[in-house]
XYZ file of C-alpha atoms in Angstrom:
448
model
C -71.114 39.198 56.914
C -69.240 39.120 60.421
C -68.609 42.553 61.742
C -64.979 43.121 62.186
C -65.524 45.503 65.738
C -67.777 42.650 66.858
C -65.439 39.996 68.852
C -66.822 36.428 69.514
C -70.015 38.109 68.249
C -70.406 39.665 71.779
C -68.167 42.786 72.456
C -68.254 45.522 70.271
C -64.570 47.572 69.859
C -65.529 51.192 69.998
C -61.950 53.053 70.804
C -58.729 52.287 71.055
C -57.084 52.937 74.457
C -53.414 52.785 72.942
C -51.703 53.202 69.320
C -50.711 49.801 69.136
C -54.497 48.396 69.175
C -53.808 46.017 71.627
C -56.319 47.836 74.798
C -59.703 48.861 73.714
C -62.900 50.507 75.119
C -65.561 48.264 74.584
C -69.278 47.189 75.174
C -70.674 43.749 76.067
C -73.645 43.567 74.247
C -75.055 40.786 75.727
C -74.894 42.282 79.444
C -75.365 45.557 77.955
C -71.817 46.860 80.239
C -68.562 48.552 79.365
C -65.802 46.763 79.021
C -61.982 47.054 78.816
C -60.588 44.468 76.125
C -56.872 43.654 76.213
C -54.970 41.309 74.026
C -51.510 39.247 74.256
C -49.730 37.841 72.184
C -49.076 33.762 72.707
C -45.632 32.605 73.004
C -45.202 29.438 70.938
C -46.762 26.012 72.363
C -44.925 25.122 75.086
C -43.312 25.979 79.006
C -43.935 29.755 78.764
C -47.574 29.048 76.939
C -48.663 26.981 79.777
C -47.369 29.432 81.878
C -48.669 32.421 80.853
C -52.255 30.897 80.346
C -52.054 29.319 84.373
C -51.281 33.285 85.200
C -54.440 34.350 83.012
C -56.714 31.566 84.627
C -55.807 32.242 88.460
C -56.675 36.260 87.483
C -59.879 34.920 86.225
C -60.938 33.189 89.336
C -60.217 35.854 91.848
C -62.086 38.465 92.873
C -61.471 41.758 95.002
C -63.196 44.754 95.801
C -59.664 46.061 95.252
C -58.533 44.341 91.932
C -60.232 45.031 88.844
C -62.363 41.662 87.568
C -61.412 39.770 84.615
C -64.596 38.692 82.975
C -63.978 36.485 79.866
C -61.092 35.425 78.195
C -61.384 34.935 74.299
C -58.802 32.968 72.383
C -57.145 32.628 69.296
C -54.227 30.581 68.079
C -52.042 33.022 68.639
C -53.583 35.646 70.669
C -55.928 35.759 73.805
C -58.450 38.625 74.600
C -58.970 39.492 78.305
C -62.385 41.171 78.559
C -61.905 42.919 81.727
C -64.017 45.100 84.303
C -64.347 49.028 82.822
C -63.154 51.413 86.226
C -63.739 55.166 85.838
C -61.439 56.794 87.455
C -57.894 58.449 87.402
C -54.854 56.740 88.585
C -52.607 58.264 91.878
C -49.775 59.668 89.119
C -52.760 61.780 87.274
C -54.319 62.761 90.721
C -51.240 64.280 92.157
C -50.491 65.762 88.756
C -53.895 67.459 88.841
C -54.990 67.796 92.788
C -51.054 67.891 94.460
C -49.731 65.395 96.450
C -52.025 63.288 98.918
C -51.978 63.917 102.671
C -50.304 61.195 104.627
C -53.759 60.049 106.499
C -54.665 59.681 102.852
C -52.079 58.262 101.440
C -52.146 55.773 103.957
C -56.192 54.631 103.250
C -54.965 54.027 99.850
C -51.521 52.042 100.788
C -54.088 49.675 102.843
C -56.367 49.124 100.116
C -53.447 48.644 97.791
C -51.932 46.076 100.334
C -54.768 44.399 101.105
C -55.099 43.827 97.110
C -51.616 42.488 97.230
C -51.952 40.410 100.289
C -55.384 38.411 98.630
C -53.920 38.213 95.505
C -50.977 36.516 96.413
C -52.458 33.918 98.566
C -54.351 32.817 95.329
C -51.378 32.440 93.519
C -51.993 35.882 91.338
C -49.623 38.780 91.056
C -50.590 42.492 90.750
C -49.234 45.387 88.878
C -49.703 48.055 91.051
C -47.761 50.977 90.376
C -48.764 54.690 90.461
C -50.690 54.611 86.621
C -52.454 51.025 87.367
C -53.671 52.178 91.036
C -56.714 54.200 90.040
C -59.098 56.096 92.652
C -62.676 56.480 91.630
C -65.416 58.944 92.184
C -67.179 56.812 94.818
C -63.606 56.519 96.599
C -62.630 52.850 95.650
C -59.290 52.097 94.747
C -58.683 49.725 92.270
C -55.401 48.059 91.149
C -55.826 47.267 87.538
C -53.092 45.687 86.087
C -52.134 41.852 86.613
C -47.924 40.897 86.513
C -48.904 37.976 83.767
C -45.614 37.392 81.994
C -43.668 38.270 85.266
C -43.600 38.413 88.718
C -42.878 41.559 90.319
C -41.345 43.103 93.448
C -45.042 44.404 95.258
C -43.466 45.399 98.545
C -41.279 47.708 96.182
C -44.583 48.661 94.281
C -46.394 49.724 97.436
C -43.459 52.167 98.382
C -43.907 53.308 94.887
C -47.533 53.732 94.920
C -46.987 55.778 98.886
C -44.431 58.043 96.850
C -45.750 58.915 94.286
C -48.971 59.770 96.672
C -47.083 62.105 99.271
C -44.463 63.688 96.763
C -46.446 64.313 93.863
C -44.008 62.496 91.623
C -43.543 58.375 91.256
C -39.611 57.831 92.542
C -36.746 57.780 90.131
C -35.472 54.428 90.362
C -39.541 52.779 91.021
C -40.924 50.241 88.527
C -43.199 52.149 87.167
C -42.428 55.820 86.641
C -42.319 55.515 82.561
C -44.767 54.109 80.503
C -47.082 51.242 81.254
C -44.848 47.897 82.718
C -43.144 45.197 81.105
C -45.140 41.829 81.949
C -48.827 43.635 82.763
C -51.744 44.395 80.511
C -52.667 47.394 79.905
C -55.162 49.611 82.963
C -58.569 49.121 81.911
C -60.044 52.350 82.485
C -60.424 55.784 81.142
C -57.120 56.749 82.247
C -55.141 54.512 80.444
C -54.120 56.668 77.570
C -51.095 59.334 78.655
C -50.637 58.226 82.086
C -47.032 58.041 81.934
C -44.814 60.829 82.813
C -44.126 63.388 80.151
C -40.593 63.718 78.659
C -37.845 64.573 81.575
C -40.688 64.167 84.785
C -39.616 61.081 85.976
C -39.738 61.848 89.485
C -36.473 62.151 92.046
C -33.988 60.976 90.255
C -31.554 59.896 93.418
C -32.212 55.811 94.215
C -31.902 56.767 97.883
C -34.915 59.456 98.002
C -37.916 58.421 100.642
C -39.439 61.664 100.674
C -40.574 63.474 103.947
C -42.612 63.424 106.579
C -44.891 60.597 108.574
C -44.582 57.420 105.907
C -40.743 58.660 105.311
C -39.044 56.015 107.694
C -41.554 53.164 105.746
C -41.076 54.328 102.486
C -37.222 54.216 103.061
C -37.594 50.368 103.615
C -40.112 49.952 100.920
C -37.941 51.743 98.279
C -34.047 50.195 99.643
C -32.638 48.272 96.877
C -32.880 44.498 98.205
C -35.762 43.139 99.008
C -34.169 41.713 102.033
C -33.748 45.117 103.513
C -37.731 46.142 103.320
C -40.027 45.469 105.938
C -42.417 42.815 105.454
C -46.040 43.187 104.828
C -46.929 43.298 108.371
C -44.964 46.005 109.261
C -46.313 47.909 106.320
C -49.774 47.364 107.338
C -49.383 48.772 110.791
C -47.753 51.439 109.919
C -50.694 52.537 107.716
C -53.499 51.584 110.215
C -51.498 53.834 112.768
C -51.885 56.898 110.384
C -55.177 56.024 109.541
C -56.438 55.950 112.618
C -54.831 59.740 113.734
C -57.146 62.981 113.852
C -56.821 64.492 110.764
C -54.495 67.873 110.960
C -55.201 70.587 109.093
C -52.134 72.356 107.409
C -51.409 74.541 104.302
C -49.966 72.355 101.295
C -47.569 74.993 100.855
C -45.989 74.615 104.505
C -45.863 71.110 104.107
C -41.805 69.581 105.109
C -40.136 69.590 101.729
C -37.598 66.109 101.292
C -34.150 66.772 101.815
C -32.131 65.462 98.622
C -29.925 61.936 99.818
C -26.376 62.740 98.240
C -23.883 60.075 98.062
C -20.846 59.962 100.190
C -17.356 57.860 100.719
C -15.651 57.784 103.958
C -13.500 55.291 104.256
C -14.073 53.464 101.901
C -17.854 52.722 102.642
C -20.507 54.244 100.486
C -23.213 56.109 102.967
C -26.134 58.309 102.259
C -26.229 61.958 103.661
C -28.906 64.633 103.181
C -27.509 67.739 102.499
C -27.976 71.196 102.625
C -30.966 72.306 99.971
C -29.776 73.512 96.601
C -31.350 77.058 96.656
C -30.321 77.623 100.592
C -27.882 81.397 99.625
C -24.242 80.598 100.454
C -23.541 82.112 103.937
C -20.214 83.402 105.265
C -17.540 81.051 106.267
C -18.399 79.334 109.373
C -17.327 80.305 112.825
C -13.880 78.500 114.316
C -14.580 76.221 116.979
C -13.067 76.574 120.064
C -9.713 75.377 121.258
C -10.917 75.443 125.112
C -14.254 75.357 126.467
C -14.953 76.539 130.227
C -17.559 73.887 130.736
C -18.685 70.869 129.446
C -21.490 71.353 126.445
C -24.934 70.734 127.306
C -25.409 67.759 124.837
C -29.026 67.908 124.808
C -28.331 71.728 122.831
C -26.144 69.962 120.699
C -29.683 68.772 118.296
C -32.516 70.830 117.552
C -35.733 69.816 117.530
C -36.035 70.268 113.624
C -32.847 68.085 113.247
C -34.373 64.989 115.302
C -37.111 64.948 113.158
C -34.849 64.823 110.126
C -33.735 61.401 111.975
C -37.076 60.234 112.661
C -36.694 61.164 115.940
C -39.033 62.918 118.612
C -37.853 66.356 119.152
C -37.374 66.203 122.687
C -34.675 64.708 124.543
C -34.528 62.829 127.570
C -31.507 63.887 130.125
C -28.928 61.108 131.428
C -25.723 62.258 133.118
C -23.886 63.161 130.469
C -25.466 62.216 127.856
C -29.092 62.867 126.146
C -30.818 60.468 124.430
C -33.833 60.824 121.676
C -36.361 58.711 120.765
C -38.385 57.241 118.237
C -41.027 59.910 117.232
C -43.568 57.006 116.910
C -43.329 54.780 119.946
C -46.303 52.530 118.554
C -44.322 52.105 115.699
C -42.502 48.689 114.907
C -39.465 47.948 115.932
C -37.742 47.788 113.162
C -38.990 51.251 111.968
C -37.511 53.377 115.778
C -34.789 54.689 115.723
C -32.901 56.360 118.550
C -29.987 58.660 118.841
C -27.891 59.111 122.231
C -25.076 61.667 122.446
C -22.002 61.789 125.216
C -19.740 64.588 126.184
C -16.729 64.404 128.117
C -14.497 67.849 128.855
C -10.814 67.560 130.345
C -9.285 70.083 131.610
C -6.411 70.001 128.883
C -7.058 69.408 124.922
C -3.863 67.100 125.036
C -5.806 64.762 127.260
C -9.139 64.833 125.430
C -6.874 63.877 122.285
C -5.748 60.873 125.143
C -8.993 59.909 125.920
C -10.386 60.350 122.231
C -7.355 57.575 121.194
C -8.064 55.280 123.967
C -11.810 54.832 122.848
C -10.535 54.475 119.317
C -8.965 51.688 120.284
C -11.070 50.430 122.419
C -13.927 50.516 119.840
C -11.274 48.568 118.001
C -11.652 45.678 119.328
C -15.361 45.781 119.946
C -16.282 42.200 119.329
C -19.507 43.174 117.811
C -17.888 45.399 115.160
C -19.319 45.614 111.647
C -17.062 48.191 110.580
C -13.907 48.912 111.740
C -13.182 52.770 112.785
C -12.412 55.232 109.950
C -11.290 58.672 110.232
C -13.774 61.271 109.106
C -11.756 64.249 107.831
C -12.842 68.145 108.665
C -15.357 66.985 111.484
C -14.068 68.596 114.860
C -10.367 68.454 115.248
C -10.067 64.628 114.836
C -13.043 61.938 114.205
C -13.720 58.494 113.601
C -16.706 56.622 112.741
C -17.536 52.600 113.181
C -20.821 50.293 112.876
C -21.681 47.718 115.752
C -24.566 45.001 115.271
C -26.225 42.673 117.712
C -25.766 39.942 114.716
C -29.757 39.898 114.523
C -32.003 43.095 115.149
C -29.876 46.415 115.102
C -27.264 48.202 113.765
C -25.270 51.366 115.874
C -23.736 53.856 114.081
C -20.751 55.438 116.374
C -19.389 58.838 115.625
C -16.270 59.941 118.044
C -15.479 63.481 117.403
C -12.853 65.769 119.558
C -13.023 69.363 119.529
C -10.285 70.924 121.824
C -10.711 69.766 125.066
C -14.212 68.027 124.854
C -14.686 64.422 123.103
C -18.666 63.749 121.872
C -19.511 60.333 121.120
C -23.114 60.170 119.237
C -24.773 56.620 119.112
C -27.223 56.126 115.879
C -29.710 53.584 116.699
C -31.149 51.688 113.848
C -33.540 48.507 113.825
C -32.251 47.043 110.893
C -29.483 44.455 109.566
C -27.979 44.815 107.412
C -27.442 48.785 107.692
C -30.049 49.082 104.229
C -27.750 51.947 101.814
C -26.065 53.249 104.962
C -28.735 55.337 106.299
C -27.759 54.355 109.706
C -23.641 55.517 108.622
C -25.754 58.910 107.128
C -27.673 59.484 110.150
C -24.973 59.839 112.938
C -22.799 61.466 110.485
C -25.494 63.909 109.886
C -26.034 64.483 113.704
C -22.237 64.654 114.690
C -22.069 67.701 111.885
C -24.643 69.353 113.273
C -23.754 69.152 116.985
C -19.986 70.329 115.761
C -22.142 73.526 114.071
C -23.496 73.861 117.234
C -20.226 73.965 119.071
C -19.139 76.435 117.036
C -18.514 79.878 118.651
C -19.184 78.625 122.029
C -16.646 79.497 124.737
């Protein structure tokens, strides 16, 4: 009589890792070794068939100390069984759950193994799954993608910044791939994690499309997560930004004084859509704020006009170097690619009269105008300083500058946002010098 948990008279079915039957624990018992067996359904003979069966033969023939093995395959008319590797472990959405989020050093190790999974895959014609249930770390510190893309491709670049999230935040992004239940087009993880590793009802992570968290990976993860896939930095990048946190001195810090992400909210100005971060939800309300002045004796220092704290909020180092009239901050990671600096300068200009800073505040308007390189013509910015205007230049290939030209009585402030990046990904380079102009008018505030 043939033993219904015996399949192909080799692997014995001894749990189910899901309701619907289709992911099982298993044991080979001709190798005497665990198992993971996963079946899919056949389309009918045809395009997709041949497809789908090319996708399950390239995962059989490549290996990685990074990518869980597929061992066997064992068909049926209308079914195949993948007998795959068995990986103890939890994935990075269970760790965080249990342990808190990851520090950035390692969050980084594990973004490098999960790139260098993608990177090997992909030159053998195999896509991964690797989101933050199907990225599992083990007890002996492997980590181990475990879930191929076999009916679909997917978006990996997107699935590393996904991964990095989930990692540093302690929750897998709102709008990332895999933040529900296990991914349309993948099989199922073949480990002992695999049952419940989706988010319970209502966790499903920051819920604004334009969150990249905080600290050292924030300016990657912002490329990683932008919407089109034009817009994110290419693997290269990625991997050197990882290697360069990597290879820094581990810090020790309390988890509980660790920079918390300031919420992106979405903002129209003239008719362009920008992100902003504002204030945090449970700051108290304070008094109204003070007036700003109609006269001020001398001109502003504008290296004052940005704290240190602020700059950082920019990805910016906190200290300022001195021109003329001007200050100008940096990229807080010089090694960093160029298309991850970013730089902020910042002008003042007193007259002696307000009516003649309002001159000189109209005659850059229209000069900016007619800026040649203009991606966005200037628009007025209501409520910043006394009168304000805002524009986008490009060098057509590399950069985007975000201008923000702001009176406030008899002093004009121009501040230059410096972004590596074209298109100007979700307006984060629109966000940014907004963000800095309305701090360096709080700043002005109350000064004489």
């Amino acid at each position: 009589m043939t033993d219904p948990n015996l399949l192909a008279g080799r692997y014995r079915l001894l749990e189910r890792r899901d309701q619907a039957g289709t992911s099982w624990r298993s044991r080979d018992e001709l190798l005497q070794r665990d198992v993971t067996i996963t079946g899919i359904s056949l389309p009918p003979p045809g395009p997709h068939r041949d497809r789908l069966l090319g996708r399950i033969r390239a995962a059989a023939d490549f290996r990685h100390p990074n990518v869980i093995t597929l061992h066997d395959v064992v068909s049926f008319p209308d079914r195949v069984w993948l007998i795959l590797e068995s990986v103890e472990g939890r994935s990075v959405l269970r760790t965080v759950r249990a342990e808190g989020p990851l520090t950035a050093e390692r969050a980084a190790e594990v973004g490098l193994h999960v790139l260098d999974a993608q990177t090997a895959a992909h030159g053998r014609g195999v896509h991964l799954l690797a989101g933050p249930e199907s990225v599992l770390l083990t007890p002996d510190d492997r980590v181990v993608v475990t879930d191929f893309a076999i009916f679909d491709t997917t978006d990996e670049l997107r699935d590393l910044g996904t991964v990095l999230f989930t990692a540093v935040e302690g929750q897998a992004p709102g709008t990332g791939p895999h933040t529900g239940s296990r991914p349309a087009g993948g099989i199922a993880p073949a480990s002992g994690d695999a049952g419940g590793a989706g988010p319970a009802a209502g966790d499903t992570g920051a819920t604004d499309s334009g969150a990249t968290g905080s600290g050292p990976l924030a300016p990657l993860l912002e490329g990683l997560l932008a919407t089109g896939p034009a817009h994110r930095p290419d693997a290269t990048t990625a991997r050197t930004v990882l290697q360069g946190l990597t290879s820094r001195p581990a810090r020790s810090r309390p988890r509980h004084l660790l920079p918390v992400a300031a919420a992106l909210a979405l903002l129209a100005v003239g008719g362009t859509a920008f992100w902003l971060w504002p204030r945090p939800a449970t700051q108290p309300r304070s008094a109204a704020p003070a007036p700003l002045p109609t006269f001020f004796a001398k001109a502003p220092d504008p290296c004052s006009l940005i704290s240190g704290e602020h700059a950082g909020r920019l990805y910016l180092a906190p200290s300022p170097s001195r021109k003329k009239t001007a200050c100008a901050w940096h990229a807080a990671d010089p090694t960093a690619p160029d298309s991850l600096r970013n730089t902020l300068e910042i002008t003042v200009v007193r007259e002696p009269k307000a009516a003649l800073a309002h001159a000189t505040y109209l005659r850059l308007r229209s000069r900016d105008a007619k800026d040649t390189r203009i991606v966005s013509a200037p628009a007025d910015v209501p409520g910043l300083g006394d009168e304000a205007y805002v524009y986008q230049l490009s060098n057509g290939h590399s950069s985007v500058n975000s201008v923000v030209v702001l009176r406030a009585g008899n002093v004009v402030t121009a501040l230059q946002y410096h972004r590596f990046t074209v298109p100007d990904a979700g307006g984060r380079g629109y966000a940014g010098a907004l963000q800095a102009a309305r701090w360096a008018v709080d700043s002005l505030r109350g000064r004489k």
